[in-house]
Amino acid sequence: MLGLVLEGGGARGAYEIGACKALKELGIKIDGVVGTSIGAINGAMIVQGDLEKAYELWYELNPSKVLDVNDRVFNKVINKNIKTKDIPRLALKIRNIFKDKGFDTSRIRQLLEENIDEEKIRKSDMDFGIVTVSVTDKKPLELYKEDIPEGKIKDYIMASAYHPAFKPEKVDGKIFLDGAFHDNLPLKLLYDKGYRNFVVIRLYSIGRVRKVKDKDLEITYIEPSEKLCNTLDFTNDSARLNLKLGYYDTLKVFKNLKGRKYYLEPKNDEEFFLNFLLDTGEENILKIGKLLGIGDMPYRRMLLEFIVPRIIELLALDDNIGYEELVIALIEEIAQICDIERFKIYDFDSFHSLAMSSYNEHKEKPKNKIPKFVKRNEILSLAAKESIIEEVIFEMFR
């Protein structure tokens, strides 16, 4: 049996739905789903067979669909673009939140009412579980769908997502708190049902993560290739970006794609990429060595013993990285400079060709000259790494 574990993380939850879309397209069959907070909400829609509906909800999301806020003002707050004329409205909203002892949850409840179908969840062949914390009883609750009273699944899903900033409300006469305070990544729920094979989608949000110590587990982690948005950033731009990230990061895992910010089919040919680096040519390699403050020596030795390690350091790459990953990382720098479309699967040859044709159209020698003593000093050079890498790229790919 294959279990899907969804972490809590508020607005970051769009990443999970993007990932689940990719899992479905890859034909990966899920037998059970567990989640905390937004993971519980996403999980419910997956179990009831409404993944496409969940994707559409996130794709069309804006803050006012979740919280009692003005979209325009909320966007300014998130983007730290508050103007003097916005302050009175914002101050009034903050006063009302304190007066009500928290954010109003009526819009979240309305979303659950409109989109969670208890009958479908109970009839589904898939296992489903959530985590919440009973403040009244001072204990955590790890609940499977069969443990939840009839007619109460929406209430307990809401209980799993009770952020401390929300206005306190009761379910069955009790007050609950976000399940992240007990277990924000509830793999144990499926483990206790006999699952040993998991797909775990990480959001890296604040919350406790309890580990299962069984060494025989098979876990495939899907992790963001970049830091996700603030957990309260329910803006449309962030939701759509997270959907794409989740989708392509999942394809990267299951298709073994290369790249840090881009997505490339692997060549798996280290000799090809070593020769690619050597093809930079003796003259240009010596120029790069001079740029980096490296003394005279044979160019091959300079490239492999000094330039390559320095590039790895400047790009914050793993020390054990192969030549393929290194070359791709360098070309990714060009792709970012040229603003090449990121969310697409490339083969290396087309990616390299596109990057070079784009770079040749507008490249010019970097204007900001870095003093030699900065380039020679490892700590100082890291502070100026973007400018140094740009100079290296100019010489390597001219």
Coordinates of C-alpha atoms in Angstrom, one line a residue:
M1 CA 0.0 0.0 0.0
L2 CA 1.2 3.5 -0.9
G3 CA 0.4 6.3 1.5
L4 CA 0.4 10.1 0.9
V5 CA 1.4 12.4 3.7
L6 CA 0.5 16.1 3.5
E7 CA 2.2 18.7 5.7
G8 CA 0.3 21.7 7.2
G9 CA 1.4 25.1 6.0
G10 CA -1.5 27.4 5.2
A11 CA -1.1 29.2 1.8
R12 CA 1.8 26.9 1.0
G13 CA -0.8 24.1 0.5
A14 CA -1.1 24.9 -3.2
Y15 CA 2.3 23.2 -3.6
E16 CA 0.7 19.9 -2.5
I17 CA -2.1 20.1 -5.0
G18 CA 0.4 20.8 -7.8
A19 CA 2.4 17.8 -6.7
C20 CA -0.7 15.6 -6.6
K21 CA -1.6 16.6 -10.1
A22 CA 1.8 15.3 -11.3
L23 CA 1.4 12.1 -9.2
K24 CA -1.9 11.4 -11.0
E25 CA -0.5 12.1 -14.4
L26 CA 2.4 9.7 -13.6
G27 CA -0.1 7.0 -12.8
I28 CA 0.9 6.6 -9.2
K29 CA -1.9 5.0 -7.2
I30 CA -2.5 6.3 -3.7
D31 CA -4.2 4.0 -1.2
G32 CA -4.4 6.3 1.8
V33 CA -4.0 10.0 2.6
V34 CA -3.3 11.8 5.9
G35 CA -2.7 15.4 6.6
T36 CA -2.6 18.2 9.1
S37 CA -4.3 21.6 8.8
I38 CA -4.2 22.6 5.1
G39 CA -2.9 19.1 4.4
A40 CA -6.1 17.7 5.9
I41 CA -8.2 20.0 3.7
N42 CA -6.2 19.1 0.5
G43 CA -6.3 15.4 1.6
A44 CA -10.1 15.4 1.9
M45 CA -10.5 16.6 -1.6
I46 CA -8.1 14.0 -3.0
V47 CA -9.8 11.2 -1.1
Q48 CA -13.2 12.3 -2.4
G49 CA -11.9 12.3 -6.0
D50 CA -11.9 16.0 -6.5
L51 CA -8.3 16.8 -7.3
E52 CA -9.1 18.8 -10.4
K53 CA -11.6 20.8 -8.3
A54 CA -8.9 21.4 -5.7
Y55 CA -6.5 22.6 -8.3
E56 CA -9.1 25.0 -9.7
L57 CA -9.7 26.4 -6.2
W58 CA -6.1 27.1 -5.6
Y59 CA -5.6 28.5 -9.1
E60 CA -8.4 31.0 -8.7
L61 CA -7.6 31.8 -5.0
N62 CA -7.4 35.3 -3.6
P63 CA -7.2 36.4 0.1
S64 CA -10.8 37.4 0.4
K65 CA -11.9 33.9 -0.3
V66 CA -10.1 32.7 2.8
L67 CA -10.1 35.7 5.2
D68 CA -12.3 38.7 5.8
V69 CA -9.9 41.1 4.1
N70 CA -9.7 43.5 1.2
D71 CA -7.7 41.9 -1.6
R72 CA -5.9 45.1 -2.7
V73 CA -4.9 46.1 0.9
F74 CA -3.9 42.5 1.8
N75 CA -1.6 42.3 -1.3
K76 CA 0.1 45.5 -0.2
V77 CA 0.6 44.2 3.3
I78 CA 2.2 40.9 1.9
N79 CA 4.3 42.9 -0.5
K80 CA 5.3 45.5 2.1
N81 CA 3.9 48.2 0.0
I82 CA 1.6 50.0 2.5
K83 CA 0.9 53.7 1.7
T84 CA -0.3 56.3 4.1
K85 CA -3.9 56.3 2.8
D86 CA -4.1 52.5 3.5
I87 CA -3.2 52.9 7.2
P88 CA -6.7 53.9 8.6
R89 CA -8.4 50.9 7.0
L90 CA -5.7 48.6 8.1
A91 CA -5.8 49.9 11.7
L92 CA -9.6 49.4 11.8
K93 CA -9.2 45.8 10.6
I94 CA -6.6 45.1 13.2
R95 CA -8.8 46.6 16.0
N96 CA -11.7 44.4 14.9
I97 CA -9.5 41.3 14.9
F98 CA -8.4 42.0 18.5
K99 CA -12.0 42.8 19.5
D100 CA -13.2 39.5 18.1
K101 CA -10.3 37.7 19.7
G102 CA -8.9 36.5 16.3
F103 CA -9.5 36.2 12.6
D104 CA -13.0 35.3 11.5
T105 CA -13.1 31.8 10.1
S106 CA -16.5 32.0 8.4
R107 CA -15.0 32.2 4.8
I108 CA -12.8 29.1 5.4
R109 CA -15.9 27.3 6.8
Q110 CA -17.8 28.3 3.7
L111 CA -15.1 26.9 1.5
L112 CA -15.3 23.6 3.4
E113 CA -19.1 23.5 3.1
E114 CA -18.9 24.1 -0.6
N115 CA -16.1 21.7 -1.4
I116 CA -15.8 18.9 1.1
D117 CA -18.2 16.0 0.6
E118 CA -18.4 13.8 3.6
E119 CA -20.4 11.1 1.8
K120 CA -17.7 10.7 -0.9
I121 CA -15.0 10.6 1.7
R122 CA -16.7 7.8 3.7
K123 CA -17.5 5.8 0.6
S124 CA -14.0 6.1 -0.8
D125 CA -11.7 3.0 -0.8
M126 CA -8.9 5.3 0.4
D127 CA -7.9 5.6 4.0
F128 CA -8.1 9.1 5.4
G129 CA -6.7 10.6 8.6
I130 CA -6.2 14.0 10.2
V131 CA -4.5 15.4 13.3
T132 CA -5.8 18.1 15.7
V133 CA -5.3 19.0 19.4
S134 CA -8.2 19.2 21.9
V135 CA -7.4 22.3 24.1
T136 CA -10.4 21.4 26.3
D137 CA -9.1 17.9 27.0
K138 CA -5.4 18.9 26.8
K139 CA -4.5 16.1 24.4
P140 CA -3.8 15.5 20.7
L141 CA -6.2 13.6 18.5
E142 CA -5.1 11.4 15.6
L143 CA -8.3 10.5 13.8
Y144 CA -9.2 8.2 10.9
K145 CA -12.4 8.9 9.0
E146 CA -14.1 6.0 10.8
D147 CA -13.3 7.7 14.1
I148 CA -15.1 10.9 13.3
P149 CA -18.8 11.1 14.2
E150 CA -21.3 11.0 11.4
G151 CA -21.9 14.5 9.9
K152 CA -18.8 16.0 11.6
I153 CA -15.9 15.4 9.0
K154 CA -16.0 19.1 8.0
D155 CA -15.9 20.2 11.6
Y156 CA -12.9 18.1 12.5
I157 CA -11.1 19.1 9.3
M158 CA -11.6 22.7 10.4
A159 CA -10.4 21.7 13.9
S160 CA -7.2 20.4 12.3
A161 CA -6.6 23.9 10.8
Y162 CA -7.4 26.0 13.8
H163 CA -4.6 28.5 13.7
P164 CA -3.9 30.3 17.0
A165 CA -4.7 33.6 15.3
F166 CA -8.3 32.3 14.5
K167 CA -11.2 33.3 16.6
P168 CA -11.9 30.4 19.0
E169 CA -14.9 28.2 18.1
K170 CA -16.2 24.9 19.5
V171 CA -16.8 21.5 18.0
D172 CA -18.9 19.2 20.1
G173 CA -18.5 21.6 23.0
K174 CA -14.7 21.6 22.8
I175 CA -12.0 24.0 21.6
F176 CA -9.4 22.7 19.2
L177 CA -6.0 23.8 18.0
D178 CA -4.1 23.3 14.7
G179 CA -2.7 19.8 14.5
A180 CA 0.7 21.2 13.8
F181 CA 1.2 21.5 17.5
H182 CA 1.2 17.7 17.8
D183 CA 2.4 16.4 14.4
N184 CA 2.5 18.5 11.3
L185 CA 3.6 15.6 9.1
P186 CA 1.5 12.7 10.4
L187 CA 3.1 9.7 8.7
K188 CA 2.5 7.7 11.9
L189 CA -1.2 7.7 11.2
L190 CA -0.7 5.5 8.1
Y191 CA 2.1 3.6 9.6
D192 CA -0.3 2.4 12.3
K193 CA -2.6 1.1 9.6
G194 CA 0.2 -1.0 8.2
Y195 CA 1.6 1.3 5.5
R196 CA 5.4 1.1 4.9
N197 CA 5.6 2.8 1.5
F198 CA 5.0 6.6 1.5
V199 CA 5.1 9.7 -0.7
V200 CA 5.7 12.7 1.7
I201 CA 5.1 16.2 0.5
R202 CA 7.1 18.8 2.5
L203 CA 6.2 22.5 3.0
Y204 CA 8.7 23.2 5.7
S205 CA 6.2 25.2 7.9
I206 CA 6.4 25.8 11.6
G207 CA 5.1 22.7 13.5
R208 CA 6.2 19.6 15.2
V209 CA 7.3 16.6 13.1
R210 CA 7.2 13.2 14.8
K211 CA 9.5 10.6 13.3
V212 CA 8.7 6.9 12.9
K213 CA 11.8 4.9 13.9
D214 CA 11.1 1.9 11.7
K215 CA 14.1 1.5 9.4
D216 CA 12.2 -0.6 6.8
L217 CA 10.1 2.3 5.5
E218 CA 10.3 3.4 1.9
I219 CA 9.8 7.1 1.7
T220 CA 9.9 9.3 -1.4
Y221 CA 10.1 13.0 -0.4
I222 CA 8.8 15.8 -2.6
E223 CA 10.4 19.0 -1.5
P224 CA 10.2 22.6 -2.7
S225 CA 13.1 23.6 -4.9
E226 CA 12.9 27.1 -3.5
K227 CA 11.5 28.7 -0.3
L228 CA 7.7 28.8 -0.4
C229 CA 5.6 31.9 0.4
N230 CA 4.5 33.0 3.8
T231 CA 1.8 30.7 5.3
L232 CA -0.8 33.5 5.2
D233 CA 0.1 34.7 1.6
F234 CA -3.1 33.6 -0.1
T235 CA -2.5 36.0 -3.0
N236 CA -3.2 34.6 -6.5
D237 CA 0.3 35.0 -7.8
S238 CA 1.8 33.0 -4.9
A239 CA -0.9 30.2 -5.2
R240 CA -0.2 29.8 -9.0
L241 CA 3.6 29.8 -8.5
N242 CA 3.2 27.1 -5.8
L243 CA 1.0 25.0 -8.0
K244 CA 3.7 25.0 -10.7
L245 CA 6.5 24.3 -8.3
G246 CA 4.7 21.4 -6.8
Y247 CA 4.0 19.9 -10.2
Y248 CA 7.5 20.2 -11.6
D249 CA 9.3 19.3 -8.4
T250 CA 7.3 16.1 -8.4
L251 CA 8.2 15.3 -12.0
K252 CA 11.9 16.0 -11.1
V253 CA 11.8 13.4 -8.3
F254 CA 10.0 10.6 -10.3
K255 CA 11.7 11.3 -13.7
N256 CA 15.2 12.0 -12.1
L257 CA 15.4 15.4 -13.7
K258 CA 18.5 17.6 -13.3
G259 CA 18.7 21.2 -12.4
R260 CA 18.2 23.4 -9.4
K261 CA 15.7 25.9 -10.7
Y262 CA 15.1 24.4 -14.1
Y263 CA 14.1 20.9 -15.1
L264 CA 16.3 18.9 -17.5
E265 CA 16.3 15.4 -18.7
P266 CA 19.6 13.7 -17.7
K267 CA 22.3 12.7 -20.2
N268 CA 24.1 10.6 -17.6
D269 CA 27.3 11.0 -19.4
E270 CA 30.1 12.5 -17.2
E271 CA 32.7 12.2 -20.0
F272 CA 30.5 14.5 -22.2
F273 CA 30.3 17.2 -19.5
L274 CA 34.0 17.0 -18.6
N275 CA 34.8 17.6 -22.3
F276 CA 32.2 20.4 -22.3
L277 CA 34.2 22.2 -19.6
L278 CA 37.6 21.5 -21.3
D279 CA 36.1 22.8 -24.6
T280 CA 36.1 26.3 -22.9
G281 CA 39.6 26.4 -24.3
E282 CA 43.1 27.1 -22.9
E283 CA 43.0 30.8 -23.5
N284 CA 39.6 31.4 -21.8
I285 CA 40.4 29.0 -18.9
L286 CA 43.5 31.0 -18.2
K287 CA 41.5 34.2 -18.3
I288 CA 39.0 32.7 -15.8
G289 CA 41.9 31.7 -13.6
K290 CA 43.3 35.2 -13.7
L291 CA 39.8 36.6 -12.8
L292 CA 39.7 34.3 -9.8
G293 CA 43.2 35.3 -8.7
I294 CA 44.7 31.9 -9.4
G295 CA 48.4 31.8 -10.2
D296 CA 50.0 30.5 -13.4
M297 CA 49.8 26.7 -14.0
P298 CA 48.8 24.3 -16.8
Y299 CA 45.2 25.1 -17.8
R300 CA 43.7 21.7 -17.3
R301 CA 45.1 21.5 -13.8
M302 CA 43.8 25.1 -13.2
L303 CA 40.3 24.1 -14.4
L304 CA 39.9 20.9 -12.5
E305 CA 41.8 21.6 -9.3
F306 CA 41.0 25.3 -8.7
I307 CA 38.3 26.8 -11.0
V308 CA 35.8 24.0 -10.6
P309 CA 36.0 23.9 -6.8
R310 CA 35.7 27.7 -6.7
I311 CA 32.6 27.7 -8.9
I312 CA 31.1 24.9 -6.7
E313 CA 31.7 27.1 -3.7
L314 CA 30.3 30.3 -5.3
L315 CA 27.2 28.5 -6.5
A316 CA 26.7 26.8 -3.1
L317 CA 26.7 23.3 -4.8
D318 CA 27.4 20.0 -3.1
D319 CA 31.1 19.2 -2.9
N320 CA 30.4 15.8 -4.5
I321 CA 28.5 17.2 -7.4
G322 CA 29.2 15.6 -10.8
Y323 CA 30.3 17.4 -14.0
E324 CA 26.8 17.2 -15.4
E325 CA 25.2 19.0 -12.5
L326 CA 28.0 21.6 -12.5
V327 CA 27.6 22.4 -16.2
I328 CA 23.8 22.6 -15.9
A329 CA 24.1 24.9 -12.8
L330 CA 26.3 27.3 -14.9
I331 CA 23.9 27.3 -17.8
E332 CA 21.0 27.8 -15.4
E333 CA 22.8 31.1 -14.3
I334 CA 22.6 32.2 -18.0
A335 CA 19.0 31.1 -18.2
Q336 CA 18.1 33.3 -15.2
I337 CA 20.0 36.3 -16.6
C338 CA 18.1 35.9 -19.9
D339 CA 14.8 35.2 -18.1
I340 CA 14.2 31.9 -19.9
E341 CA 11.0 30.1 -19.2
R342 CA 11.5 28.0 -16.1
F343 CA 8.5 25.7 -15.9
K344 CA 9.2 23.4 -18.8
I345 CA 11.1 20.1 -19.2
Y346 CA 14.2 20.6 -21.4
D347 CA 16.7 18.2 -22.9
F348 CA 20.3 19.4 -22.3
D349 CA 21.0 20.3 -26.0
S350 CA 17.9 22.4 -26.5
F351 CA 18.4 24.1 -23.1
H352 CA 22.0 24.9 -23.8
S353 CA 21.2 26.1 -27.3
L354 CA 18.3 28.4 -26.1
A355 CA 20.5 29.8 -23.3
M356 CA 23.4 30.6 -25.6
S357 CA 21.3 32.1 -28.3
S358 CA 19.5 34.3 -25.7
Y359 CA 22.8 35.2 -24.0
N360 CA 24.5 36.1 -27.3
E361 CA 21.7 38.6 -28.1
H362 CA 22.4 40.9 -25.3
K363 CA 25.5 39.9 -23.4
E364 CA 28.1 42.4 -22.6
K365 CA 31.2 42.4 -20.5
P366 CA 30.2 42.8 -16.8
K367 CA 30.6 46.5 -15.8
N368 CA 31.2 46.0 -12.1
K369 CA 34.9 45.1 -11.8
I370 CA 35.7 43.1 -8.7
P371 CA 39.0 44.0 -7.0
K372 CA 41.6 41.1 -7.2
F373 CA 42.0 40.9 -3.4
V374 CA 38.2 40.2 -3.1
K375 CA 38.4 37.4 -5.7
R376 CA 41.4 35.8 -3.9
N377 CA 39.7 36.0 -0.5
E378 CA 37.2 33.1 -0.1
I379 CA 35.0 35.0 2.4
L380 CA 35.0 38.3 0.5
S381 CA 34.4 36.6 -2.8
L382 CA 31.3 34.9 -1.5
A383 CA 29.8 38.3 -0.7
A384 CA 30.4 39.3 -4.3
K385 CA 29.6 35.9 -5.8
E386 CA 26.9 37.1 -8.3
S387 CA 29.2 39.5 -10.0
I388 CA 32.1 37.1 -10.0
I389 CA 30.0 34.3 -11.4
E390 CA 28.8 36.7 -14.1
E391 CA 32.4 37.4 -15.1
V392 CA 33.2 33.7 -15.2
I393 CA 30.2 33.0 -17.3
F394 CA 31.1 35.8 -19.7
E395 CA 34.6 34.3 -20.3
M396 CA 33.4 30.6 -20.4
F397 CA 30.6 31.1 -22.8
R398 CA 31.8 34.0 -24.9

